[in-house]
PDB file of C-alpha atoms in Angstrom:
ATOM      1  CA  ALA A 474      -7.378   5.682   0.640  1.00 71.00           C
ATOM      2  CA  GLN A 475      -8.335   5.141  -2.809  1.00 77.00           C
ATOM      3  CA  SER A 476      -7.390   1.725  -4.727  1.00 87.00           C
ATOM      4  CA  VAL A 477      -7.548   0.302  -7.921  1.00 93.00           C
ATOM      5  CA  THR A 478      -7.503  -3.448  -8.521  1.00 95.00           C
ATOM      6  CA  GLN A 479      -6.935  -5.192 -11.990  1.00 96.00           C
ATOM      7  CA  PRO A 480      -7.404  -8.910 -11.052  1.00 96.00           C
ATOM      8  CA  ASP A 481      -5.762 -10.189 -14.237  1.00 95.00           C
ATOM      9  CA  ILE A 482      -2.082  -9.774 -14.435  1.00 95.00           C
ATOM     10  CA  HIS A 483      -1.997 -11.289 -17.963  1.00 96.00           C
ATOM     11  CA  ILE A 484      -4.581 -12.135 -20.471  1.00 97.00           C
ATOM     12  CA  THR A 485      -4.209 -13.978 -23.861  1.00 97.00           C
ATOM     13  CA  VAL A 486      -6.648 -13.780 -26.603  1.00 97.00           C
ATOM     14  CA  SER A 487      -6.790 -14.640 -30.157  1.00 97.00           C
ATOM     15  CA  GLU A 488      -6.871 -11.916 -32.728  1.00 97.00           C
ATOM     16  CA  GLY A 489     -10.425 -11.194 -33.815  1.00 97.00           C
ATOM     17  CA  ALA A 490     -11.639 -12.303 -30.385  1.00 98.00           C
ATOM     18  CA  SER A 491     -13.477  -9.925 -27.965  1.00 98.00           C
ATOM     19  CA  LEU A 492     -11.821  -8.657 -25.142  1.00 98.00           C
ATOM     20  CA  GLU A 493     -12.784  -7.596 -21.705  1.00 98.00           C
ATOM     21  CA  LEU A 494     -10.237  -6.047 -18.991  1.00 98.00           C
ATOM     22  CA  ARG A 495     -11.403  -5.857 -15.336  1.00 98.00           C
ATOM     23  CA  CYS A 496     -11.012  -2.702 -13.126  1.00 97.00           C
ATOM     24  CA  ASN A 497     -12.292  -2.316  -9.592  1.00 96.00           C
ATOM     25  CA  TYR A 498     -12.029   0.486  -7.451  1.00 92.00           C
ATOM     26  CA  SER A 499     -12.548   1.985  -4.030  1.00 88.00           C
ATOM     27  CA  TYR A 500     -13.606   5.531  -3.793  1.00 77.00           C
ATOM     28  CA  GLY A 501     -15.817   7.492  -1.478  1.00 69.00           C
ATOM     29  CA  ALA A 502     -17.698   9.332  -3.949  1.00 73.00           C
ATOM     30  CA  THR A 503     -18.395   9.034  -7.822  1.00 72.00           C
ATOM     31  CA  PRO A 504     -14.974   8.884  -9.104  1.00 79.00           C
ATOM     32  CA  TYR A 505     -13.306   9.908 -12.382  1.00 89.00           C
ATOM     33  CA  LEU A 506     -11.772   6.962 -14.037  1.00 93.00           C
ATOM     34  CA  PHE A 507      -9.230   6.341 -16.581  1.00 95.00           C
ATOM     35  CA  TRP A 508      -7.731   3.556 -18.966  1.00 97.00           C
ATOM     36  CA  TYR A 509      -4.325   3.894 -20.133  1.00 98.00           C
ATOM     37  CA  VAL A 510      -2.342   1.834 -22.481  1.00 98.00           C
ATOM     38  CA  GLN A 511       1.489   1.209 -22.674  1.00 96.00           C
ATOM     39  CA  SER A 512       3.422  -0.274 -25.472  1.00 94.00           C
ATOM     40  CA  PRO A 513       6.884  -2.163 -24.514  1.00 90.00           C
ATOM     41  CA  GLY A 514       9.296   0.752 -23.615  1.00 89.00           C
ATOM     42  CA  GLN A 515       6.849   3.649 -24.154  1.00 92.00           C
ATOM     43  CA  GLY A 516       4.886   6.089 -22.042  1.00 94.00           C
ATOM     44  CA  LEU A 517       1.223   5.600 -21.220  1.00 96.00           C
ATOM     45  CA  GLN A 518      -1.373   6.797 -23.557  1.00 96.00           C
ATOM     46  CA  LEU A 519      -4.910   7.677 -22.529  1.00 96.00           C
ATOM     47  CA  LEU A 520      -7.549   5.516 -24.167  1.00 97.00           C
ATOM     48  CA  LEU A 521     -10.580   6.804 -22.423  1.00 96.00           C
ATOM     49  CA  LYS A 522     -11.923   8.608 -19.398  1.00 94.00           C
ATOM     50  CA  TYR A 523     -15.191   8.758 -17.419  1.00 93.00           C
ATOM     51  CA  PHE A 524     -16.276  11.771 -15.622  1.00 88.00           C
ATOM     52  CA  SER A 525     -19.878  11.841 -15.416  1.00 84.00           C
ATOM     53  CA  GLY A 526     -23.020  11.324 -17.568  1.00 85.00           C
ATOM     54  CA  ASP A 527     -23.529   8.261 -19.821  1.00 88.00           C
ATOM     55  CA  THR A 528     -21.870   5.256 -18.108  1.00 90.00           C
ATOM     56  CA  LEU A 529     -20.735   3.690 -21.448  1.00 96.00           C
ATOM     57  CA  VAL A 530     -17.610   5.538 -22.586  1.00 96.00           C
ATOM     58  CA  GLN A 531     -16.170   5.269 -25.982  1.00 97.00           C
ATOM     59  CA  GLY A 532     -12.370   5.719 -26.483  1.00 97.00           C
ATOM     60  CA  ILE A 533      -9.656   5.591 -29.140  1.00 96.00           C
ATOM     61  CA  LYS A 534      -8.572   2.566 -31.148  1.00 95.00           C
ATOM     62  CA  GLY A 535     -12.188   1.013 -30.783  1.00 97.00           C
ATOM     63  CA  PHE A 536     -11.927   0.459 -27.078  1.00 98.00           C
ATOM     64  CA  GLU A 537     -15.030   1.229 -24.820  1.00 98.00           C
ATOM     65  CA  ALA A 538     -15.597   1.063 -20.881  1.00 98.00           C
ATOM     66  CA  GLU A 539     -18.736   0.860 -18.758  1.00 96.00           C
ATOM     67  CA  PHE A 540     -18.956   2.369 -15.278  1.00 94.00           C
ATOM     68  CA  LYS A 541     -20.967   0.373 -13.044  1.00 94.00           C
ATOM     69  CA  ARG A 542     -21.535   1.983  -9.604  1.00 91.00           C
ATOM     70  CA  SER A 543     -23.046  -0.999  -7.979  1.00 91.00           C
ATOM     71  CA  GLN A 544     -20.101  -3.100  -8.816  1.00 93.00           C
ATOM     72  CA  SER A 545     -17.392  -0.414  -8.392  1.00 93.00           C
ATOM     73  CA  SER A 546     -16.121  -1.449 -11.706  1.00 95.00           C
ATOM     74  CA  PHE A 547     -14.928   0.175 -15.020  1.00 96.00           C
ATOM     75  CA  ASN A 548     -14.310  -2.751 -17.400  1.00 98.00           C
ATOM     76  CA  LEU A 549     -12.425  -1.984 -20.736  1.00 98.00           C
ATOM     77  CA  ARG A 550     -13.812  -3.886 -23.743  1.00 98.00           C
ATOM     78  CA  LYS A 551     -13.296  -4.336 -27.273  1.00 98.00           C
ATOM     79  CA  PRO A 552     -15.369  -6.227 -29.900  1.00 97.00           C
ATOM     80  CA  SER A 553     -12.427  -7.578 -31.994  1.00 97.00           C
ATOM     81  CA  VAL A 554      -8.871  -7.201 -30.958  1.00 97.00           C
ATOM     82  CA  HIS A 555      -5.966  -6.714 -33.498  1.00 96.00           C
ATOM     83  CA  TRP A 556      -2.497  -7.895 -32.961  1.00 96.00           C
ATOM     84  CA  SER A 557      -1.369  -4.107 -32.443  1.00 96.00           C
ATOM     85  CA  ASP A 558      -3.428  -4.213 -29.225  1.00 97.00           C
ATOM     86  CA  ALA A 559      -0.743  -6.247 -27.569  1.00 97.00           C
ATOM     87  CA  ALA A 560       0.467  -3.988 -24.653  1.00 97.00           C
ATOM     88  CA  GLU A 561      -0.099  -3.288 -20.980  1.00 97.00           C
ATOM     89  CA  TYR A 562      -3.394  -1.743 -20.059  1.00 98.00           C
ATOM     90  CA  PHE A 563      -3.790   0.479 -16.598  1.00 97.00           C
ATOM     91  CA  CYS A 564      -6.889   1.596 -14.937  1.00 96.00           C
ATOM     92  CA  ALA A 565      -6.617   4.648 -12.769  1.00 93.00           C
ATOM     93  CA  VAL A 566      -8.624   6.884 -10.319  1.00 90.00           C
ATOM     94  CA  PRO A 567      -7.764  10.240  -8.683  1.00 86.00           C
ATOM     95  CA  GLU A 568      -6.710  10.242  -5.032  1.00 83.00           C
ATOM     96  CA  GLN A 569      -9.268  12.166  -2.978  1.00 76.00           C
ATOM     97  CA  GLY A 570      -7.914  15.429  -1.415  1.00 72.00           C
ATOM     98  CA  ALA A 571      -4.733  15.285  -3.752  1.00 70.00           C
ATOM     99  CA  GLN A 572      -3.790  15.938  -7.283  1.00 73.00           C
ATOM    100  CA  LYS A 573      -2.490  12.560  -8.386  1.00 82.00           C
ATOM    101  CA  LEU A 574      -3.711   9.436  -9.824  1.00 88.00           C
ATOM    102  CA  VAL A 575      -3.667   5.945  -8.154  1.00 89.00           C
ATOM    103  CA  PHE A 576      -2.910   3.325 -10.841  1.00 92.00           C
ATOM    104  CA  GLY A 577      -3.760  -0.432 -10.803  1.00 93.00           C
ATOM    105  CA  GLN A 578      -1.093  -3.062 -11.220  1.00 93.00           C
ATOM    106  CA  GLY A 579      -1.800  -3.352 -14.879  1.00 95.00           C
ATOM    107  CA  THR A 580      -2.821  -6.039 -17.175  1.00 97.00           C
ATOM    108  CA  ARG A 581      -0.682  -7.432 -19.846  1.00 96.00           C
ATOM    109  CA  LEU A 582      -2.417  -8.312 -23.076  1.00 97.00           C
ATOM    110  CA  THR A 583      -0.965 -10.851 -25.597  1.00 97.00           C
ATOM    111  CA  ILE A 584      -2.628 -11.749 -28.901  1.00 97.00           C
ATOM    112  CA  ASN A 585      -2.360 -15.007 -30.556  1.00 94.00           C
ATOM    113  CA  PRO A 586      -2.350 -14.945 -34.294  1.00 89.00           C
TER     114      PRO A 586
ATOM    115  CA  ASP B 385       3.061  19.904 -31.235  1.00 63.00           C
ATOM    116  CA  GLY B 386       2.332  20.133 -27.713  1.00 71.00           C
ATOM    117  CA  GLY B 387       3.640  17.444 -25.373  1.00 93.00           C
ATOM    118  CA  ILE B 388       6.129  15.953 -22.649  1.00 96.00           C
ATOM    119  CA  THR B 389       9.660  15.420 -23.593  1.00 96.00           C
ATOM    120  CA  GLN B 390      11.908  13.257 -21.393  1.00 97.00           C
ATOM    121  CA  SER B 391      15.559  12.915 -22.105  1.00 94.00           C
ATOM    122  CA  PRO B 392      17.523  11.074 -22.475  1.00 95.00           C
ATOM    123  CA  LYS B 393      15.711   7.810 -23.527  1.00 95.00           C
ATOM    124  CA  TYR B 394      18.485   5.456 -22.035  1.00 96.00           C
ATOM    125  CA  LEU B 395      20.898   6.318 -19.228  1.00 95.00           C
ATOM    126  CA  PHE B 396      23.645   4.460 -17.651  1.00 94.00           C
ATOM    127  CA  ARG B 397      25.133   5.452 -14.185  1.00 91.00           C
ATOM    128  CA  LYS B 398      27.878   4.079 -12.263  1.00 92.00           C
ATOM    129  CA  GLU B 399      27.187   3.131  -8.609  1.00 90.00           C
ATOM    130  CA  GLY B 400      27.495   6.031  -6.277  1.00 89.00           C
ATOM    131  CA  GLN B 401      26.971   8.782  -8.894  1.00 92.00           C
ATOM    132  CA  ASN B 402      23.973  11.139  -8.950  1.00 95.00           C
ATOM    133  CA  VAL B 403      22.251  11.399 -12.343  1.00 95.00           C
ATOM    134  CA  THR B 404      19.346  13.920 -13.329  1.00 97.00           C
ATOM    135  CA  LEU B 405      16.451  13.098 -15.748  1.00 97.00           C
ATOM    136  CA  SER B 406      15.102  15.787 -17.623  1.00 97.00           C
ATOM    137  CA  CYS B 407      11.300  16.247 -18.187  1.00 98.00           C
ATOM    138  CA  GLU B 408       9.887  19.403 -20.112  1.00 98.00           C
ATOM    139  CA  GLN B 409       6.262  20.221 -21.175  1.00 97.00           C
ATOM    140  CA  ASN B 410       4.887  22.788 -23.298  1.00 96.00           C
ATOM    141  CA  LEU B 411       1.049  22.031 -22.752  1.00 94.00           C
ATOM    142  CA  ASN B 412       0.898  25.012 -19.943  1.00 94.00           C
ATOM    143  CA  HIS B 413       0.037  22.383 -17.346  1.00 94.00           C
ATOM    144  CA  ASP B 414       0.329  23.402 -13.685  1.00 92.00           C
ATOM    145  CA  ALA B 415       0.905  19.805 -12.141  1.00 93.00           C
ATOM    146  CA  MET B 416       3.746  17.444 -13.007  1.00 95.00           C
ATOM    147  CA  TYR B 417       4.496  13.875 -11.813  1.00 96.00           C
ATOM    148  CA  TRP B 418       7.511  11.580 -11.583  1.00 97.00           C
ATOM    149  CA  TYR B 419       6.647   7.726 -11.612  1.00 96.00           C
ATOM    150  CA  ARG B 420       8.863   4.748 -11.406  1.00 97.00           C
ATOM    151  CA  GLN B 421       7.913   1.596 -13.183  1.00 95.00           C
ATOM    152  CA  ASP B 422       9.425  -1.900 -12.357  1.00 92.00           C
ATOM    153  CA  PRO B 423       8.260  -5.149 -13.895  1.00 83.00           C
ATOM    154  CA  GLY B 424       5.207  -6.452 -12.199  1.00 75.00           C
ATOM    155  CA  GLN B 425       4.801  -3.407  -9.923  1.00 78.00           C
ATOM    156  CA  GLY B 426       2.875  -1.097 -11.929  1.00 85.00           C
ATOM    157  CA  LEU B 427       3.593   2.649 -11.478  1.00 92.00           C
ATOM    158  CA  ARG B 428       4.820   4.198  -8.112  1.00 93.00           C
ATOM    159  CA  LEU B 429       4.587   7.827  -7.472  1.00 94.00           C
ATOM    160  CA  ILE B 430       8.019   9.443  -6.602  1.00 96.00           C
ATOM    161  CA  TYR B 431       7.307  13.158  -6.472  1.00 96.00           C
ATOM    162  CA  TYR B 432       4.821  15.404  -7.876  1.00 94.00           C
ATOM    163  CA  SER B 433       4.271  19.406  -7.983  1.00 94.00           C
ATOM    164  CA  GLN B 434       1.106  21.143  -8.307  1.00 91.00           C
ATOM    165  CA  ILE B 435       2.759  24.521  -8.883  1.00 92.00           C
ATOM    166  CA  VAL B 436       5.972  26.254  -9.546  1.00 94.00           C
ATOM    167  CA  ASN B 437       8.407  26.275  -6.466  1.00 95.00           C
ATOM    168  CA  ASP B 438       6.203  23.772  -4.643  1.00 94.00           C
ATOM    169  CA  PHE B 439       6.422  19.788  -4.602  1.00 95.00           C
ATOM    170  CA  GLN B 440       5.284  16.977  -2.564  1.00 94.00           C
ATOM    171  CA  LYS B 441       6.912  13.394  -1.805  1.00 95.00           C
ATOM    172  CA  GLY B 442       5.050  10.620  -3.307  1.00 93.00           C
ATOM    173  CA  ASP B 443       5.006   7.018  -2.178  1.00 91.00           C
ATOM    174  CA  ILE B 444       8.774   6.183  -2.798  1.00 95.00           C
ATOM    175  CA  ALA B 445      10.807   9.783  -2.520  1.00 97.00           C
ATOM    176  CA  GLU B 446      13.725   8.296  -0.576  1.00 96.00           C
ATOM    177  CA  GLY B 447      16.788   8.580  -2.614  1.00 96.00           C
ATOM    178  CA  TYR B 448      15.204  11.171  -5.175  1.00 98.00           C
ATOM    179  CA  SER B 449      15.197  14.865  -5.281  1.00 98.00           C
ATOM    180  CA  VAL B 450      13.371  17.212  -7.461  1.00 98.00           C
ATOM    181  CA  SER B 451      13.085  21.007  -8.304  1.00 98.00           C
ATOM    182  CA  ARG B 452      10.308  23.075 -10.152  1.00 97.00           C
ATOM    183  CA  GLU B 453      11.847  26.351 -10.928  1.00 97.00           C
ATOM    184  CA  LYS B 454       9.753  26.679 -14.013  1.00 97.00           C
ATOM    185  CA  LYS B 455       6.437  25.721 -14.947  1.00 96.00           C
ATOM    186  CA  GLU B 456       7.679  24.027 -17.993  1.00 97.00           C
ATOM    187  CA  SER B 457      10.324  21.927 -16.343  1.00 98.00           C
ATOM    188  CA  PHE B 458      10.461  19.204 -13.651  1.00 98.00           C
ATOM    189  CA  PRO B 459      13.860  17.387 -13.418  1.00 98.00           C
ATOM    190  CA  LEU B 460      14.331  14.373 -11.098  1.00 98.00           C
ATOM    191  CA  THR B 461      17.710  13.591  -9.612  1.00 97.00           C
ATOM    192  CA  VAL B 462      18.448  10.216  -8.805  1.00 96.00           C
ATOM    193  CA  THR B 463      20.982  10.139  -5.873  1.00 95.00           C
ATOM    194  CA  SER B 464      23.591   7.690  -4.723  1.00 91.00           C
ATOM    195  CA  ALA B 465      21.243   7.162  -1.629  1.00 89.00           C
ATOM    196  CA  GLN B 466      18.738   5.269  -3.898  1.00 90.00           C
ATOM    197  CA  LYS B 467      19.398   1.617  -3.187  1.00 89.00           C
ATOM    198  CA  ASN B 468      18.034   0.295  -6.426  1.00 91.00           C
ATOM    199  CA  PRO B 469      17.919   2.909  -8.953  1.00 94.00           C
ATOM    200  CA  THR B 470      17.626   0.608 -12.265  1.00 96.00           C
ATOM    201  CA  ALA B 471      14.258   1.277 -13.452  1.00 96.00           C
ATOM    202  CA  PHE B 472      11.946   2.738 -16.153  1.00 97.00           C
ATOM    203  CA  TYR B 473      11.163   6.320 -14.991  1.00 98.00           C
ATOM    204  CA  LEU B 474       7.949   8.319 -16.413  1.00 97.00           C
ATOM    205  CA  CYS B 475       7.284  11.878 -16.215  1.00 97.00           C
ATOM    206  CA  ALA B 476       3.629  13.323 -16.494  1.00 96.00           C
ATOM    207  CA  SER B 477       1.708  16.258 -16.348  1.00 95.00           C
ATOM    208  CA  SER B 478      -2.142  17.375 -15.840  1.00 92.00           C
ATOM    209  CA  ILE B 479      -3.771  20.770 -16.187  1.00 87.00           C
ATOM    210  CA  GLN B 480      -5.594  20.421 -12.853  1.00 76.00           C
ATOM    211  CA  ARG B 481      -7.033  18.156 -10.095  1.00 66.00           C
ATOM    212  CA  ASN B 482      -8.764  15.036 -11.095  1.00 64.00           C
ATOM    213  CA  THR B 483      -7.888  15.437 -14.954  1.00 79.00           C
ATOM    214  CA  GLU B 484      -6.116  12.977 -17.050  1.00 87.00           C
ATOM    215  CA  ALA B 485      -2.072  12.918 -16.917  1.00 92.00           C
ATOM    216  CA  PHE B 486      -0.214  13.066 -20.138  1.00 94.00           C
ATOM    217  CA  PHE B 487       2.936  10.998 -20.146  1.00 96.00           C
ATOM    218  CA  GLY B 488       6.350  11.372 -21.608  1.00 97.00           C
ATOM    219  CA  GLN B 489       8.098   8.481 -23.545  1.00 96.00           C
ATOM    220  CA  GLY B 490      10.137   7.548 -20.380  1.00 96.00           C
ATOM    221  CA  THR B 491      13.799   7.163 -19.429  1.00 97.00           C
ATOM    222  CA  ARG B 492      15.366   3.798 -18.828  1.00 96.00           C
ATOM    223  CA  LEU B 493      18.129   4.027 -16.046  1.00 96.00           C
ATOM    224  CA  THR B 494      20.509   1.449 -15.552  1.00 96.00           C
ATOM    225  CA  VAL B 495      23.143   1.369 -12.899  1.00 92.00           C
ATOM    226  CA  VAL B 496      26.325  -0.590 -13.880  1.00 87.00           C
TER     227      VAL B 496
END
């Protein structure tokens, strides 16, 4: 079965610093991959998605992610974080043979002023 | 504006009572989903439906029921059989297999 691992439960960075959130997946073929963001008490918003082609994907709010097949990773990056980026971030991959997404456990991002 | 509407945003229920959470979408999506979110446990799939009048159990379906009589609507009933129903519930939809899911704003259910 597919699985998604986000190794970091909680990350704290200073405002203006760079950010990288890790995501590793297990999948039988080249997967579709997604990153979502969730502010407290809200639903999930899609940040970006990878289907095929260029392995560096640009998303909303200045985020990008790079698909690395050799490492089974799809890490999320941002060059300079803002206080408004404080939220929880989820990586997801579709389950093969089923129309549903498998989510990682999430990484909570805290921004220090 | 197209989107997914969940109601109510907050819901309180007495133990032993059934309660129904509403989810409506006007995105013309075929697939709809219900997730439960607890602190530190990410999202867990309760039920999903790929088409009207059809739905499948997810990973934690016990104590829950759903219906899909209309494409736009996918209500979730939390029954008295659900042992620990206090949680944040998220509804989502997607246009087809392997595409991104769009989420509602969630319903926070508290059993008192």
